Amino acid sequence: MRSNLSCINVYKKRNIKSEVVTQLLYGDTFKKIQKKRSWIKIKNNKDNYKGFIKIRKFPQNQKSSHKIHKLFADLYSQPYKKSKIKNKL
C-alpha cells in the first residue's frame, strides 16, 4: 500500500497519545498487517518500523495516480527546461 497524504504519524500503540515511532511521507509504501476497529497495524517498507495508523487517514479505495517511467531526473541550473542540465538524480 502507498501513503497518499503529505504526512501520517505512525504510533507505537493504538492511541493518538502514544509515542510516534515514525511518519509516512507522501508516496511511502507499507504493508498492512492487521485491522482492528479504527486502527491499522502496518510495517513501513522503508525502515521496517511497525506501528499503528488511523483508518480515516488512509482511504480503502485508493488507486494509483502516477507511473514512473524513468529511473532518474534532470536537475536544471534555472527553472526552465531549456537551461543547462546541472546534475541528475
mmCIF file of N, CA and C in Angstrom:
data_model
loop_
_atom_site.group_PDB
_atom_site.id
_atom_site.type_symbol
_atom_site.label_atom_id
_atom_site.label_comp_id
_atom_site.label_asym_id
_atom_site.label_seq_id
_atom_site.Cartn_x
_atom_site.Cartn_y
_atom_site.Cartn_z
ATOM 1 N N MET A 1 0.842 -1.169 0.000
ATOM 2 C CA MET A 1 0.000 0.000 0.000
ATOM 3 C C MET A 1 0.894 1.240 0.000
ATOM 4 N N ARG A 2 0.301 2.363 -0.369
ATOM 5 C CA ARG A 2 1.073 3.593 -0.509
ATOM 6 C C ARG A 2 0.369 4.744 0.203
ATOM 7 N N SER A 3 1.165 5.570 0.888
ATOM 8 C CA SER A 3 0.635 6.743 1.573
ATOM 9 C C SER A 3 0.243 7.805 0.552
ATOM 10 N N ASN A 4 -0.938 8.406 0.725
ATOM 11 C CA ASN A 4 -1.379 9.429 -0.218
ATOM 12 C C ASN A 4 -1.543 10.796 0.442
ATOM 13 N N LEU A 5 -1.109 10.936 1.692
ATOM 14 C CA LEU A 5 -1.126 12.220 2.387
ATOM 15 C C LEU A 5 0.300 12.710 2.565
ATOM 16 N N SER A 6 0.464 13.991 2.822
ATOM 17 C CA SER A 6 1.815 14.537 2.954
ATOM 18 C C SER A 6 2.549 13.941 4.149
ATOM 19 N N CYS A 7 1.843 13.647 5.228
ATOM 20 C CA CYS A 7 2.485 13.095 6.419
ATOM 21 C C CYS A 7 1.445 12.373 7.275
ATOM 22 N N ILE A 8 1.749 11.135 7.668
ATOM 23 C CA ILE A 8 0.877 10.357 8.547
ATOM 24 C C ILE A 8 1.722 9.865 9.719
ATOM 25 N N ASN A 9 1.304 10.183 10.934
ATOM 26 C CA ASN A 9 2.011 9.687 12.118
ATOM 27 C C ASN A 9 1.748 8.203 12.293
ATOM 28 N N VAL A 10 2.797 7.457 12.653
ATOM 29 C CA VAL A 10 2.690 6.032 12.953
ATOM 30 C C VAL A 10 2.950 5.889 14.449
ATOM 31 N N TYR A 11 1.944 5.399 15.169
ATOM 32 C CA TYR A 11 2.001 5.328 16.624
ATOM 33 C C TYR A 11 2.452 3.957 17.107
ATOM 34 N N LYS A 12 3.075 3.937 18.290
ATOM 35 C CA LYS A 12 3.544 2.686 18.887
ATOM 36 C C LYS A 12 2.371 1.811 19.326
ATOM 37 N N LYS A 13 1.319 2.455 19.865
ATOM 38 C CA LYS A 13 0.121 1.745 20.314
ATOM 39 C C LYS A 13 -1.098 2.341 19.614
ATOM 40 N N ARG A 14 -2.242 1.687 19.750
ATOM 41 C CA ARG A 14 -3.487 2.177 19.144
ATOM 42 C C ARG A 14 -4.081 3.310 19.980
ATOM 43 N N ASN A 15 -3.359 4.421 20.040
ATOM 44 C CA ASN A 15 -3.804 5.558 20.828
ATOM 45 C C ASN A 15 -3.056 6.789 20.319
ATOM 46 N N ILE A 16 -3.774 7.879 20.039
ATOM 47 C CA ILE A 16 -3.093 9.065 19.495
ATOM 48 C C ILE A 16 -2.210 9.759 20.533
ATOM 49 N N LYS A 17 -2.330 9.371 21.797
ATOM 50 C CA LYS A 17 -1.438 9.905 22.833
ATOM 51 C C LYS A 17 -0.186 9.051 22.991
ATOM 52 N N SER A 18 -0.124 7.951 22.255
ATOM 53 C CA SER A 18 1.023 7.056 22.275
ATOM 54 C C SER A 18 2.209 7.701 21.561
ATOM 55 N N GLU A 19 3.387 7.138 21.775
ATOM 56 C CA GLU A 19 4.612 7.627 21.131
ATOM 57 C C GLU A 19 4.523 7.468 19.608
ATOM 58 N N VAL A 20 4.976 8.477 18.877
ATOM 59 C CA VAL A 20 5.057 8.402 17.415
ATOM 60 C C VAL A 20 6.403 7.759 17.079
ATOM 61 N N VAL A 21 6.374 6.559 16.470
ATOM 62 C CA VAL A 21 7.614 5.837 16.183
ATOM 63 C C VAL A 21 8.237 6.253 14.858
ATOM 64 N N THR A 22 7.402 6.680 13.910
ATOM 65 C CA THR A 22 7.898 7.152 12.615
ATOM 66 C C THR A 22 6.751 7.892 11.931
ATOM 67 N N GLN A 23 7.016 8.375 10.735
ATOM 68 C CA GLN A 23 5.983 9.032 9.942
ATOM 69 C C GLN A 23 6.040 8.492 8.522
ATOM 70 N N LEU A 24 4.875 8.378 7.908
ATOM 71 C CA LEU A 24 4.796 8.029 6.495
ATOM 72 C C LEU A 24 4.685 9.326 5.715
ATOM 73 N N LEU A 25 5.564 9.520 4.765
ATOM 74 C CA LEU A 25 5.504 10.680 3.897
ATOM 75 C C LEU A 25 4.817 10.296 2.603
ATOM 76 N N TYR A 26 4.381 11.285 1.854
ATOM 77 C CA TYR A 26 3.664 11.028 0.602
ATOM 78 C C TYR A 26 4.461 10.066 -0.283
ATOM 79 N N GLY A 27 3.831 9.003 -0.699
ATOM 80 C CA GLY A 27 4.464 8.029 -1.589
ATOM 81 C C GLY A 27 5.149 6.879 -0.882
ATOM 82 N N ASP A 28 5.357 6.974 0.442
ATOM 83 C CA ASP A 28 5.973 5.861 1.173
ATOM 84 C C ASP A 28 5.077 4.635 1.081
ATOM 85 N N THR A 29 5.697 3.482 0.993
ATOM 86 C CA THR A 29 4.934 2.240 0.899
ATOM 87 C C THR A 29 4.999 1.487 2.223
ATOM 88 N N PHE A 30 3.952 0.722 2.479
ATOM 89 C CA PHE A 30 3.888 -0.048 3.712
ATOM 90 C C PHE A 30 3.023 -1.278 3.497
ATOM 91 N N LYS A 31 3.172 -2.227 4.408
ATOM 92 C CA LYS A 31 2.385 -3.457 4.370
ATOM 93 C C LYS A 31 1.363 -3.407 5.499
ATOM 94 N N LYS A 32 0.118 -3.698 5.177
ATOM 95 C CA LYS A 32 -0.933 -3.751 6.191
ATOM 96 C C LYS A 32 -0.867 -5.117 6.867
ATOM 97 N N ILE A 33 -0.661 -5.115 8.183
ATOM 98 C CA ILE A 33 -0.526 -6.357 8.942
ATOM 99 C C ILE A 33 -1.858 -6.800 9.537
ATOM 100 N N GLN A 34 -2.578 -5.827 10.132
ATOM 101 C CA GLN A 34 -3.812 -6.178 10.844
ATOM 102 C C GLN A 34 -4.722 -4.953 10.916
ATOM 103 N N LYS A 35 -6.025 -5.192 10.911
ATOM 104 C CA LYS A 35 -7.007 -4.117 11.075
ATOM 105 C C LYS A 35 -7.808 -4.413 12.332
ATOM 106 N N LYS A 36 -7.882 -3.430 13.223
ATOM 107 C CA LYS A 36 -8.635 -3.614 14.455
ATOM 108 C C LYS A 36 -9.343 -2.309 14.791
ATOM 109 N N ARG A 37 -10.661 -2.345 14.760
ATOM 110 C CA ARG A 37 -11.518 -1.183 14.990
ATOM 111 C C ARG A 37 -11.129 -0.040 14.053
ATOM 112 N N SER A 38 -10.708 1.079 14.610
ATOM 113 C CA SER A 38 -10.404 2.241 13.766
ATOM 114 C C SER A 38 -8.910 2.393 13.498
ATOM 115 N N TRP A 39 -8.132 1.322 13.716
ATOM 116 C CA TRP A 39 -6.683 1.375 13.534
ATOM 117 C C TRP A 39 -6.213 0.277 12.571
ATOM 118 N N ILE A 40 -5.116 0.550 11.886
ATOM 119 C CA ILE A 40 -4.452 -0.445 11.031
ATOM 120 C C ILE A 40 -3.027 -0.604 11.539
ATOM 121 N N LYS A 41 -2.606 -1.843 11.785
ATOM 122 C CA LYS A 41 -1.207 -2.104 12.137
ATOM 123 C C LYS A 41 -0.445 -2.264 10.832
ATOM 124 N N ILE A 42 0.671 -1.531 10.708
ATOM 125 C CA ILE A 42 1.433 -1.541 9.457
ATOM 126 C C ILE A 42 2.914 -1.802 9.713
ATOM 127 N N LYS A 43 3.610 -2.132 8.630
ATOM 128 C CA LYS A 43 5.072 -2.230 8.637
ATOM 129 C C LYS A 43 5.560 -1.352 7.493
ATOM 130 N N ASN A 44 6.342 -0.345 7.832
ATOM 131 C CA ASN A 44 6.872 0.591 6.850
ATOM 132 C C ASN A 44 7.946 -0.105 6.010
ATOM 133 N N ASN A 45 7.821 -0.087 4.694
ATOM 134 C CA ASN A 45 8.796 -0.756 3.824
ATOM 135 C C ASN A 45 10.149 -0.059 3.804
ATOM 136 N N LYS A 46 10.170 1.228 4.091
ATOM 137 C CA LYS A 46 11.418 1.998 4.026
ATOM 138 C C LYS A 46 12.361 1.661 5.173
ATOM 139 N N ASP A 47 11.857 1.677 6.409
ATOM 140 C CA ASP A 47 12.722 1.456 7.560
ATOM 141 C C ASP A 47 12.281 0.295 8.460
ATOM 142 N N ASN A 48 11.283 -0.467 8.012
ATOM 143 C CA ASN A 48 10.773 -1.658 8.712
ATOM 144 C C ASN A 48 10.172 -1.389 10.085
ATOM 145 N N TYR A 49 9.834 -0.133 10.384
ATOM 146 C CA TYR A 49 9.147 0.161 11.629
ATOM 147 C C TYR A 49 7.726 -0.389 11.579
ATOM 148 N N LYS A 50 7.266 -0.889 12.717
ATOM 149 C CA LYS A 50 5.883 -1.343 12.835
ATOM 150 C C LYS A 50 5.152 -0.382 13.757
ATOM 151 N N GLY A 51 3.879 -0.169 13.465
ATOM 152 C CA GLY A 51 3.091 0.714 14.298
ATOM 153 C C GLY A 51 1.662 0.784 13.799
ATOM 154 N N PHE A 52 0.929 1.765 14.302
ATOM 155 C CA PHE A 52 -0.490 1.884 14.018
ATOM 156 C C PHE A 52 -0.811 3.237 13.394
ATOM 157 N N ILE A 53 -1.722 3.214 12.417
ATOM 158 C CA ILE A 53 -2.247 4.445 11.834
ATOM 159 C C ILE A 53 -3.769 4.390 11.916
ATOM 160 N N LYS A 54 -4.382 5.563 11.959
ATOM 161 C CA LYS A 54 -5.844 5.638 11.978
ATOM 162 C C LYS A 54 -6.374 5.270 10.593
ATOM 163 N N ILE A 55 -7.455 4.511 10.543
ATOM 164 C CA ILE A 55 -8.065 4.116 9.268
ATOM 165 C C ILE A 55 -8.512 5.334 8.477
ATOM 166 N N ARG A 56 -9.028 6.361 9.152
ATOM 167 C CA ARG A 56 -9.521 7.547 8.435
ATOM 168 C C ARG A 56 -8.405 8.285 7.709
ATOM 169 N N LYS A 57 -7.142 8.026 8.079
ATOM 170 C CA LYS A 57 -6.008 8.651 7.405
ATOM 171 C C LYS A 57 -5.651 7.941 6.102
ATOM 172 N N PHE A 58 -6.257 6.782 5.887
ATOM 173 C CA PHE A 58 -5.913 6.004 4.696
ATOM 174 C C PHE A 58 -7.169 5.434 4.055
ATOM 175 N N PRO A 59 -7.654 6.018 2.969
ATOM 176 C CA PRO A 59 -8.869 5.507 2.318
ATOM 177 C C PRO A 59 -8.637 4.132 1.704
ATOM 178 N N GLN A 60 -9.629 3.269 1.818
ATOM 179 C CA GLN A 60 -9.514 1.892 1.340
ATOM 180 C C GLN A 60 -9.600 1.766 -0.181
ATOM 181 N N ASN A 61 -10.279 2.691 -0.855
ATOM 182 C CA ASN A 61 -10.472 2.579 -2.303
ATOM 183 C C ASN A 61 -9.455 3.415 -3.083
ATOM 184 N N GLN A 62 -8.251 3.462 -2.603
ATOM 185 C CA GLN A 62 -7.207 4.253 -3.233
ATOM 186 C C GLN A 62 -6.717 3.598 -4.520
ATOM 187 N N LYS A 63 -6.521 4.415 -5.547
ATOM 188 C CA LYS A 63 -5.994 3.927 -6.816
ATOM 189 C C LYS A 63 -4.692 4.642 -7.129
ATOM 190 N N SER A 64 -3.829 3.998 -7.876
ATOM 191 C CA SER A 64 -2.578 4.628 -8.284
ATOM 192 C C SER A 64 -2.873 5.780 -9.225
ATOM 193 N N SER A 65 -2.133 6.866 -9.061
ATOM 194 C CA SER A 65 -2.383 8.033 -9.895
ATOM 195 C C SER A 65 -1.234 8.329 -10.865
ATOM 196 N N HIS A 66 -0.054 7.767 -10.607
ATOM 197 C CA HIS A 66 1.100 8.056 -11.453
ATOM 198 C C HIS A 66 1.910 6.781 -11.689
ATOM 199 N N LYS A 67 2.570 6.750 -12.808
ATOM 200 C CA LYS A 67 3.518 5.682 -13.102
ATOM 201 C C LYS A 67 4.859 6.333 -13.412
ATOM 202 N N ILE A 68 5.914 5.727 -12.924
ATOM 203 C CA ILE A 68 7.261 6.254 -13.166
ATOM 204 C C ILE A 68 7.887 5.463 -14.300
ATOM 205 N N HIS A 69 8.368 6.193 -15.308
ATOM 206 C CA HIS A 69 8.961 5.536 -16.471
ATOM 207 C C HIS A 69 10.465 5.725 -16.542
ATOM 208 N N LYS A 70 11.003 6.664 -15.759
ATOM 209 C CA LYS A 70 12.438 6.916 -15.759
ATOM 210 C C LYS A 70 12.990 6.649 -14.374
ATOM 211 N N LEU A 71 14.213 6.191 -14.326
ATOM 212 C CA LEU A 71 14.854 5.944 -13.048
ATOM 213 C C LEU A 71 15.727 7.109 -12.615
ATOM 214 N N PHE A 72 15.671 8.228 -13.346
ATOM 215 C CA PHE A 72 16.456 9.407 -12.977
ATOM 216 C C PHE A 72 15.686 10.659 -13.362
ATOM 217 N N ALA A 73 16.139 11.768 -12.817
ATOM 218 C CA ALA A 73 15.537 13.063 -13.145
ATOM 219 C C ALA A 73 16.658 14.072 -13.383
ATOM 220 N N ASP A 74 16.430 15.000 -14.299
ATOM 221 C CA ASP A 74 17.409 16.038 -14.585
ATOM 222 C C ASP A 74 17.228 17.212 -13.632
ATOM 223 N N LEU A 75 18.348 17.755 -13.147
ATOM 224 C CA LEU A 75 18.330 18.965 -12.330
ATOM 225 C C LEU A 75 18.888 20.096 -13.171
ATOM 226 N N TYR A 76 18.074 21.111 -13.396
ATOM 227 C CA TYR A 76 18.472 22.232 -14.248
ATOM 228 C C TYR A 76 19.039 23.367 -13.411
ATOM 229 N N SER A 77 19.915 24.172 -14.026
ATOM 230 C CA SER A 77 20.520 25.304 -13.332
ATOM 231 C C SER A 77 19.532 26.451 -13.166
ATOM 232 N N GLN A 78 18.523 26.528 -14.017
ATOM 233 C CA GLN A 78 17.473 27.544 -13.969
ATOM 234 C C GLN A 78 16.115 26.828 -14.028
ATOM 235 N N PRO A 79 15.038 27.505 -13.629
ATOM 236 C CA PRO A 79 13.726 26.845 -13.672
ATOM 237 C C PRO A 79 13.108 26.807 -15.067
ATOM 238 N N TYR A 80 13.921 26.532 -16.061
ATOM 239 C CA TYR A 80 13.455 26.426 -17.441
ATOM 240 C C TYR A 80 14.024 25.157 -18.039
ATOM 241 N N LYS A 81 13.228 24.449 -18.787
ATOM 242 C CA LYS A 81 13.661 23.178 -19.353
ATOM 243 C C LYS A 81 14.791 23.350 -20.366
ATOM 244 N N LYS A 82 14.889 24.531 -20.995
ATOM 245 C CA LYS A 82 15.939 24.770 -21.990
ATOM 246 C C LYS A 82 17.269 25.185 -21.362
ATOM 247 N N SER A 83 17.297 25.416 -20.043
ATOM 248 C CA SER A 83 18.554 25.793 -19.391
ATOM 249 C C SER A 83 19.473 24.579 -19.275
ATOM 250 N N LYS A 84 20.694 24.821 -18.878
ATOM 251 C CA LYS A 84 21.726 23.792 -18.804
ATOM 252 C C LYS A 84 21.402 22.771 -17.700
ATOM 253 N N ILE A 85 21.597 21.480 -18.014
ATOM 254 C CA ILE A 85 21.404 20.415 -17.028
ATOM 255 C C ILE A 85 22.601 20.435 -16.100
ATOM 256 N N LYS A 86 22.324 20.615 -14.810
ATOM 257 C CA LYS A 86 23.394 20.731 -13.817
ATOM 258 C C LYS A 86 23.793 19.377 -13.247
ATOM 259 N N ASN A 87 22.819 18.494 -13.042
ATOM 260 C CA ASN A 87 23.087 17.212 -12.427
ATOM 261 C C ASN A 87 21.914 16.271 -12.691
ATOM 262 N N LYS A 88 22.040 15.040 -12.252
ATOM 263 C CA LYS A 88 20.965 14.046 -12.378
ATOM 264 C C LYS A 88 20.722 13.407 -11.023
ATOM 265 N N LEU A 89 19.449 13.087 -10.773
ATOM 266 C CA LEU A 89 19.098 12.345 -9.539
ATOM 267 C C LEU A 89 18.961 10.884 -9.873
#
